Amino acid sequence: MGWLDAASGYQVRLGENRRVQCRNGKGKQLSSVPASIKDDPQVVRLRQLAEWLDRHDDECLSAVDGWMVRSLPVPAALLVEVWPDQAWSSALRDLVVTAGDEVGFLRDADPDKGVGVVTLDGDTVRLKADAVTVPHPVLLDDLEELREFGAELGVEQKVQQLFRRTFAKPAEFAAGKKSVDEFAGGRFEQLTHALSRCRGLGYPVRGGDAVYSAFEGGREVEARFWLGGDYPESETWTGELRWSLADGSGVALAEVGPVAWSEGMRMAAAIHAGRVVEEKAAGQ
């Protein structure tokens, strides 16, 4: 971005790190914006632009993460349309996409050439399909091979897909079982500590439960992990992890889909990791 004229002979611009840069009338770039022009209209507009760009980045990442978690088919025409926007292309680049039998790392979306991917054979191909799917990693049969090849290619996914922590659903459960106890009993000195960890991880809390909503098999399934319902300053212990439908009815573990299972377990594991860990005495 070029320099813009501000008050008192200063010029300002938005740097690559999205911080407002300033130089004086002699062309010397300053370490910070002088207090005398911090409310200059040009400075204010640049700061507002930086805030908008940050929000736009977050919105693009959130949208692409939603496509991946829901394994949604994305029209190739949409990818072509948004690719010139750096925020979109940055969020999409290097994600594993599928189209029919083709699997590859997304590298390009061109209006003339179409969607370009790098396959596991190392070939660059153009997909002819009208839509591609961004699958959740738990649904990828060649996940380990893709991880290894991705490491060789040096891929850096903005949206966690390849190296997202996944949990495979066990083949069998006791009849009618509706909850997982693996992460129960984690102690937090205060409930507010657990709530703060949820906020940091991006999980909402409702009715004492950390909640993750997954869309699978044409329905919304909520994973709910009990944190506690006492005063925020009270000591608390984590409880069961269970799944339910939008109307609140419980879902038997055998009926939970692989994505809802993996994301629910991932949520509970991440929260549980912040519990108080008692140090064992020497010799124990």
mmCIF file of N, CA and C in Angstrom, residues 31-123:
data_model
loop_
_atom_site.group_PDB
_atom_site.id
_atom_site.type_symbol
_atom_site.label_atom_id
_atom_site.label_comp_id
_atom_site.label_asym_id
_atom_site.label_seq_id
_atom_site.Cartn_x
_atom_site.Cartn_y
_atom_site.Cartn_z
ATOM 1 N N SER A 31 9.409 4.855 14.220
ATOM 2 C CA SER A 31 9.124 3.585 14.896
ATOM 3 C C SER A 31 7.670 3.453 15.298
ATOM 4 N N SER A 32 6.976 4.581 15.415
ATOM 5 C CA SER A 32 5.558 4.556 15.783
ATOM 6 C C SER A 32 4.883 5.812 15.259
ATOM 7 N N VAL A 33 3.573 5.817 15.290
ATOM 8 C CA VAL A 33 2.808 6.981 14.854
ATOM 9 C C VAL A 33 2.842 8.034 15.958
ATOM 10 N N PRO A 34 3.253 9.258 15.660
ATOM 11 C CA PRO A 34 3.289 10.316 16.686
ATOM 12 C C PRO A 34 1.909 10.538 17.300
ATOM 13 N N ALA A 35 1.890 10.843 18.587
ATOM 14 C CA ALA A 35 0.626 11.064 19.290
ATOM 15 C C ALA A 35 -0.157 12.208 18.679
ATOM 16 N N SER A 36 0.550 13.172 18.070
ATOM 17 C CA SER A 36 -0.124 14.347 17.522
ATOM 18 C C SER A 36 -1.028 14.020 16.340
ATOM 19 N N ILE A 37 -0.823 12.870 15.679
ATOM 20 C CA ILE A 37 -1.664 12.528 14.519
ATOM 21 C C ILE A 37 -2.406 11.197 14.719
ATOM 22 N N LYS A 38 -2.448 10.689 15.945
ATOM 23 C CA LYS A 38 -3.085 9.385 16.159
ATOM 24 C C LYS A 38 -4.573 9.406 15.828
ATOM 25 N N ASP A 39 -5.184 10.628 15.893
ATOM 26 C CA ASP A 39 -6.605 10.731 15.562
ATOM 27 C C ASP A 39 -6.828 11.338 14.186
ATOM 28 N N ASP A 40 -5.757 11.433 13.400
ATOM 29 C CA ASP A 40 -5.888 11.941 12.034
ATOM 30 C C ASP A 40 -6.813 11.010 11.237
ATOM 31 N N PRO A 41 -7.682 11.551 10.395
ATOM 32 C CA PRO A 41 -8.620 10.706 9.636
ATOM 33 C C PRO A 41 -7.943 9.591 8.840
ATOM 34 N N GLN A 42 -6.772 9.866 8.266
ATOM 35 C CA GLN A 42 -6.081 8.832 7.498
ATOM 36 C C GLN A 42 -5.619 7.694 8.414
ATOM 37 N N VAL A 43 -5.109 8.051 9.581
ATOM 38 C CA VAL A 43 -4.650 7.042 10.541
ATOM 39 C C VAL A 43 -5.832 6.208 11.026
ATOM 40 N N VAL A 44 -6.935 6.877 11.337
ATOM 41 C CA VAL A 44 -8.128 6.172 11.816
ATOM 42 C C VAL A 44 -8.644 5.214 10.748
ATOM 43 N N ARG A 45 -8.674 5.668 9.484
ATOM 44 C CA ARG A 45 -9.164 4.815 8.398
ATOM 45 C C ARG A 45 -8.267 3.591 8.203
ATOM 46 N N LEU A 46 -6.957 3.780 8.311
ATOM 47 C CA LEU A 46 -6.048 2.648 8.153
ATOM 48 C C LEU A 46 -6.224 1.634 9.279
ATOM 49 N N ARG A 47 -6.421 2.113 10.485
ATOM 50 C CA ARG A 47 -6.641 1.195 11.598
ATOM 51 C C ARG A 47 -7.959 0.440 11.431
ATOM 52 N N GLN A 48 -8.965 1.127 10.954
ATOM 53 C CA GLN A 48 -10.249 0.471 10.705
ATOM 54 C C GLN A 48 -10.111 -0.577 9.599
ATOM 55 N N LEU A 49 -9.313 -0.246 8.578
ATOM 56 C CA LEU A 49 -9.069 -1.208 7.499
ATOM 57 C C LEU A 49 -8.362 -2.448 8.039
ATOM 58 N N ALA A 50 -7.356 -2.245 8.892
ATOM 59 C CA ALA A 50 -6.637 -3.375 9.479
ATOM 60 C C ALA A 50 -7.581 -4.261 10.287
ATOM 61 N N GLU A 51 -8.474 -3.641 11.056
ATOM 62 C CA GLU A 51 -9.433 -4.409 11.844
ATOM 63 C C GLU A 51 -10.373 -5.193 10.939
ATOM 64 N N TRP A 52 -10.792 -4.555 9.841
ATOM 65 C CA TRP A 52 -11.688 -5.249 8.894
ATOM 66 C C TRP A 52 -10.976 -6.432 8.253
ATOM 67 N N LEU A 53 -9.717 -6.246 7.867
ATOM 68 C CA LEU A 53 -8.961 -7.337 7.255
ATOM 69 C C LEU A 53 -8.789 -8.501 8.221
ATOM 70 N N ASP A 54 -8.544 -8.201 9.483
ATOM 71 C CA ASP A 54 -8.422 -9.262 10.488
ATOM 72 C C ASP A 54 -9.744 -10.019 10.637
ATOM 73 N N ARG A 55 -10.854 -9.273 10.669
ATOM 74 C CA ARG A 55 -12.167 -9.935 10.774
ATOM 75 C C ARG A 55 -12.432 -10.778 9.537
ATOM 76 N N HIS A 56 -12.051 -10.272 8.382
ATOM 77 C CA HIS A 56 -12.262 -10.999 7.128
ATOM 78 C C HIS A 56 -11.463 -12.298 7.129
ATOM 79 N N ASP A 57 -10.216 -12.243 7.587
ATOM 80 C CA ASP A 57 -9.406 -13.463 7.703
ATOM 81 C C ASP A 57 -10.108 -14.484 8.581
ATOM 82 N N ASP A 58 -10.581 -14.033 9.741
ATOM 83 C CA ASP A 58 -11.246 -14.935 10.683
ATOM 84 C C ASP A 58 -12.518 -15.526 10.082
ATOM 85 N N GLU A 59 -13.278 -14.705 9.361
ATOM 86 C CA GLU A 59 -14.520 -15.183 8.745
ATOM 87 C C GLU A 59 -14.238 -16.237 7.675
ATOM 88 N N CYS A 60 -13.187 -16.020 6.882
ATOM 89 C CA CYS A 60 -12.830 -16.991 5.847
ATOM 90 C C CYS A 60 -12.377 -18.310 6.476
ATOM 91 N N LEU A 61 -11.533 -18.219 7.484
ATOM 92 C CA LEU A 61 -11.078 -19.424 8.175
ATOM 93 C C LEU A 61 -12.244 -20.183 8.800
ATOM 94 N N SER A 62 -13.173 -19.436 9.406
ATOM 95 C CA SER A 62 -14.336 -20.069 10.035
ATOM 96 C C SER A 62 -15.206 -20.765 8.993
ATOM 97 N N ALA A 63 -15.396 -20.119 7.846
ATOM 98 C CA ALA A 63 -16.217 -20.704 6.788
ATOM 99 C C ALA A 63 -15.590 -21.989 6.254
ATOM 100 N N VAL A 64 -14.293 -21.955 5.981
ATOM 101 C CA VAL A 64 -13.607 -23.133 5.440
ATOM 102 C C VAL A 64 -13.564 -24.252 6.472
ATOM 103 N N ASP A 65 -13.354 -23.897 7.739
ATOM 104 C CA ASP A 65 -13.385 -24.910 8.796
ATOM 105 C C ASP A 65 -14.760 -25.574 8.846
ATOM 106 N N GLY A 66 -15.814 -24.783 8.650
ATOM 107 C CA GLY A 66 -17.162 -25.342 8.620
ATOM 108 C C GLY A 66 -17.359 -26.295 7.460
ATOM 109 N N TRP A 67 -16.814 -25.955 6.283
ATOM 110 C CA TRP A 67 -16.899 -26.863 5.132
ATOM 111 C C TRP A 67 -16.205 -28.186 5.449
ATOM 112 N N MET A 68 -15.037 -28.087 6.101
ATOM 113 C CA MET A 68 -14.262 -29.287 6.394
ATOM 114 C C MET A 68 -14.951 -30.156 7.438
ATOM 115 N N VAL A 69 -15.392 -29.548 8.537
ATOM 116 C CA VAL A 69 -16.012 -30.326 9.597
ATOM 117 C C VAL A 69 -17.287 -31.004 9.098
ATOM 118 N N ARG A 70 -18.000 -30.330 8.203
ATOM 119 C CA ARG A 70 -19.236 -30.912 7.678
ATOM 120 C C ARG A 70 -18.996 -31.716 6.406
ATOM 121 N N SER A 71 -17.726 -31.751 5.929
ATOM 122 C CA SER A 71 -17.374 -32.469 4.695
ATOM 123 C C SER A 71 -18.299 -32.087 3.550
ATOM 124 N N LEU A 72 -18.514 -30.792 3.412
ATOM 125 C CA LEU A 72 -19.463 -30.298 2.415
ATOM 126 C C LEU A 72 -18.862 -30.269 1.012
ATOM 127 N N PRO A 73 -19.677 -30.580 -0.012
ATOM 128 C CA PRO A 73 -19.228 -30.360 -1.384
ATOM 129 C C PRO A 73 -19.220 -28.859 -1.678
ATOM 130 N N VAL A 74 -18.120 -28.376 -2.209
ATOM 131 C CA VAL A 74 -17.965 -26.951 -2.508
ATOM 132 C C VAL A 74 -17.909 -26.783 -4.016
ATOM 133 N N PRO A 75 -18.797 -25.994 -4.605
ATOM 134 C CA PRO A 75 -18.775 -25.815 -6.058
ATOM 135 C C PRO A 75 -17.422 -25.291 -6.533
ATOM 136 N N ALA A 76 -16.919 -25.881 -7.608
ATOM 137 C CA ALA A 76 -15.646 -25.420 -8.180
ATOM 138 C C ALA A 76 -15.745 -23.955 -8.588
ATOM 139 N N ALA A 77 -16.926 -23.554 -9.055
ATOM 140 C CA ALA A 77 -17.115 -22.156 -9.471
ATOM 141 C C ALA A 77 -16.934 -21.204 -8.287
ATOM 142 N N LEU A 78 -17.328 -21.643 -7.087
ATOM 143 C CA LEU A 78 -17.151 -20.811 -5.892
ATOM 144 C C LEU A 78 -15.673 -20.663 -5.561
ATOM 145 N N LEU A 79 -14.925 -21.757 -5.650
ATOM 146 C CA LEU A 79 -13.485 -21.689 -5.386
ATOM 147 C C LEU A 79 -12.798 -20.732 -6.348
ATOM 148 N N VAL A 80 -13.181 -20.810 -7.612
ATOM 149 C CA VAL A 80 -12.607 -19.907 -8.621
ATOM 150 C C VAL A 80 -12.942 -18.461 -8.298
ATOM 151 N N GLU A 81 -14.149 -18.228 -7.834
ATOM 152 C CA GLU A 81 -14.606 -16.871 -7.541
ATOM 153 C C GLU A 81 -13.842 -16.250 -6.378
ATOM 154 N N VAL A 82 -13.591 -17.032 -5.329
ATOM 155 C CA VAL A 82 -12.983 -16.460 -4.123
ATOM 156 C C VAL A 82 -11.461 -16.546 -4.115
ATOM 157 N N TRP A 83 -10.869 -17.352 -4.980
ATOM 158 C CA TRP A 83 -9.432 -17.585 -4.933
ATOM 159 C C TRP A 83 -8.588 -16.309 -5.045
ATOM 160 N N PRO A 84 -8.948 -15.327 -5.879
ATOM 161 C CA PRO A 84 -8.124 -14.113 -5.956
ATOM 162 C C PRO A 84 -8.031 -13.346 -4.638
ATOM 163 N N ASP A 85 -8.978 -13.557 -3.722
ATOM 164 C CA ASP A 85 -8.951 -12.910 -2.414
ATOM 165 C C ASP A 85 -7.931 -13.660 -1.553
ATOM 166 N N GLN A 86 -6.896 -12.972 -1.130
ATOM 167 C CA GLN A 86 -5.811 -13.611 -0.389
ATOM 168 C C GLN A 86 -6.293 -14.287 0.889
ATOM 169 N N ALA A 87 -7.278 -13.705 1.547
ATOM 170 C CA ALA A 87 -7.780 -14.317 2.780
ATOM 171 C C ALA A 87 -8.406 -15.678 2.499
ATOM 172 N N TRP A 88 -9.165 -15.762 1.397
ATOM 173 C CA TRP A 88 -9.786 -17.028 1.027
ATOM 174 C C TRP A 88 -8.749 -18.043 0.564
ATOM 175 N N SER A 89 -7.855 -17.638 -0.350
ATOM 176 C CA SER A 89 -6.876 -18.586 -0.886
ATOM 177 C C SER A 89 -5.929 -19.079 0.203
ATOM 178 N N SER A 90 -5.598 -18.212 1.163
ATOM 179 C CA SER A 90 -4.737 -18.618 2.267
ATOM 180 C C SER A 90 -5.426 -19.672 3.133
ATOM 181 N N ALA A 91 -6.724 -19.504 3.352
ATOM 182 C CA ALA A 91 -7.480 -20.473 4.159
ATOM 183 C C ALA A 91 -7.659 -21.801 3.430
ATOM 184 N N LEU A 92 -7.710 -21.753 2.098
ATOM 185 C CA LEU A 92 -8.002 -22.947 1.308
ATOM 186 C C LEU A 92 -6.759 -23.705 0.848
ATOM 187 N N ARG A 93 -5.675 -22.988 0.635
ATOM 188 C CA ARG A 93 -4.484 -23.607 0.046
ATOM 189 C C ARG A 93 -3.962 -24.775 0.885
ATOM 190 N N ASP A 94 -3.635 -25.854 0.205
ATOM 191 C CA ASP A 94 -3.040 -27.069 0.787
ATOM 192 C C ASP A 94 -4.025 -27.945 1.544
ATOM 193 N N LEU A 95 -5.310 -27.595 1.542
ATOM 194 C CA LEU A 95 -6.286 -28.524 2.116
ATOM 195 C C LEU A 95 -6.427 -29.745 1.215
ATOM 196 N N VAL A 96 -6.660 -30.892 1.823
ATOM 197 C CA VAL A 96 -6.922 -32.094 1.044
ATOM 198 C C VAL A 96 -8.365 -32.042 0.558
ATOM 199 N N VAL A 97 -8.551 -32.188 -0.741
ATOM 200 C CA VAL A 97 -9.892 -32.186 -1.317
ATOM 201 C C VAL A 97 -10.077 -33.462 -2.127
ATOM 202 N N THR A 98 -11.313 -33.845 -2.302
ATOM 203 C CA THR A 98 -11.624 -35.030 -3.093
ATOM 204 C C THR A 98 -12.678 -34.682 -4.138
ATOM 205 N N ALA A 99 -12.598 -35.381 -5.243
ATOM 206 C CA ALA A 99 -13.600 -35.267 -6.313
ATOM 207 C C ALA A 99 -13.656 -36.632 -6.989
ATOM 208 N N GLY A 100 -14.702 -37.387 -6.698
ATOM 209 C CA GLY A 100 -14.746 -38.754 -7.213
ATOM 210 C C GLY A 100 -13.617 -39.563 -6.594
ATOM 211 N N ASP A 101 -12.785 -40.163 -7.460
ATOM 212 C CA ASP A 101 -11.649 -40.959 -6.987
ATOM 213 C C ASP A 101 -10.387 -40.131 -6.817
ATOM 214 N N GLU A 102 -10.429 -38.863 -7.206
ATOM 215 C CA GLU A 102 -9.249 -38.009 -7.111
ATOM 216 C C GLU A 102 -9.106 -37.437 -5.705
ATOM 217 N N VAL A 103 -7.882 -37.504 -5.182
ATOM 218 C CA VAL A 103 -7.559 -36.933 -3.877
ATOM 219 C C VAL A 103 -6.274 -36.136 -4.028
ATOM 220 N N GLY A 104 -6.262 -34.911 -3.513
ATOM 221 C CA GLY A 104 -5.046 -34.127 -3.641
ATOM 222 C C GLY A 104 -5.071 -32.882 -2.777
ATOM 223 N N PHE A 105 -3.923 -32.204 -2.761
ATOM 224 C CA PHE A 105 -3.770 -30.960 -2.014
ATOM 225 C C PHE A 105 -4.148 -29.788 -2.910
ATOM 226 N N LEU A 106 -5.091 -28.979 -2.456
ATOM 227 C CA LEU A 106 -5.585 -27.860 -3.255
ATOM 228 C C LEU A 106 -4.496 -26.801 -3.407
ATOM 229 N N ARG A 107 -4.195 -26.432 -4.662
ATOM 230 C CA ARG A 107 -3.137 -25.468 -4.915
ATOM 231 C C ARG A 107 -3.584 -24.276 -5.763
ATOM 232 N N ASP A 108 -4.706 -24.408 -6.450
ATOM 233 C CA ASP A 108 -5.080 -23.326 -7.358
ATOM 234 C C ASP A 108 -6.544 -23.485 -7.768
ATOM 235 N N ALA A 109 -7.150 -22.352 -8.136
ATOM 236 C CA ALA A 109 -8.501 -22.366 -8.704
ATOM 237 C C ALA A 109 -8.548 -21.250 -9.735
ATOM 238 N N ASP A 110 -8.476 -21.645 -10.985
ATOM 239 C CA ASP A 110 -8.344 -20.691 -12.083
ATOM 240 C C ASP A 110 -9.593 -20.724 -12.961
ATOM 241 N N PRO A 111 -10.080 -19.557 -13.418
ATOM 242 C CA PRO A 111 -11.305 -19.541 -14.229
ATOM 243 C C PRO A 111 -11.162 -20.272 -15.565
ATOM 244 N N ASP A 112 -9.953 -20.361 -16.086
ATOM 245 C CA ASP A 112 -9.736 -21.040 -17.372
ATOM 246 C C ASP A 112 -9.276 -22.488 -17.193
ATOM 247 N N LYS A 113 -8.385 -22.705 -16.222
ATOM 248 C CA LYS A 113 -7.804 -24.031 -16.050
ATOM 249 C C LYS A 113 -8.572 -24.903 -15.068
ATOM 250 N N GLY A 114 -9.350 -24.291 -14.189
ATOM 251 C CA GLY A 114 -10.098 -25.049 -13.202
ATOM 252 C C GLY A 114 -9.343 -25.221 -11.900
ATOM 253 N N VAL A 115 -9.792 -26.202 -11.089
ATOM 254 C CA VAL A 115 -9.213 -26.441 -9.765
ATOM 255 C C VAL A 115 -7.986 -27.330 -9.904
ATOM 256 N N GLY A 116 -6.854 -26.861 -9.366
ATOM 257 C CA GLY A 116 -5.615 -27.616 -9.457
ATOM 258 C C GLY A 116 -5.220 -28.226 -8.133
ATOM 259 N N VAL A 117 -4.811 -29.509 -8.166
ATOM 260 C CA VAL A 117 -4.379 -30.194 -6.949
ATOM 261 C C VAL A 117 -3.092 -30.948 -7.230
ATOM 262 N N VAL A 118 -2.344 -31.233 -6.142
ATOM 263 C CA VAL A 118 -1.178 -32.115 -6.202
ATOM 264 C C VAL A 118 -1.598 -33.446 -5.594
ATOM 265 N N THR A 119 -1.500 -34.516 -6.366
ATOM 266 C CA THR A 119 -1.937 -35.827 -5.916
ATOM 267 C C THR A 119 -0.857 -36.520 -5.092
ATOM 268 N N LEU A 120 -1.204 -37.669 -4.529
ATOM 269 C CA LEU A 120 -0.242 -38.447 -3.754
ATOM 270 C C LEU A 120 0.895 -38.983 -4.608
ATOM 271 N N ASP A 121 0.706 -39.003 -5.922
ATOM 272 C CA ASP A 121 1.779 -39.413 -6.839
ATOM 273 C C ASP A 121 2.712 -38.256 -7.164
ATOM 274 N N GLY A 122 2.397 -37.078 -6.628
ATOM 275 C CA GLY A 122 3.222 -35.914 -6.900
ATOM 276 C C GLY A 122 2.888 -35.206 -8.194
ATOM 277 N N ASP A 123 1.802 -35.627 -8.829
ATOM 278 C CA ASP A 123 1.392 -35.013 -10.090
ATOM 279 C C ASP A 123 0.464 -33.835 -9.835
#
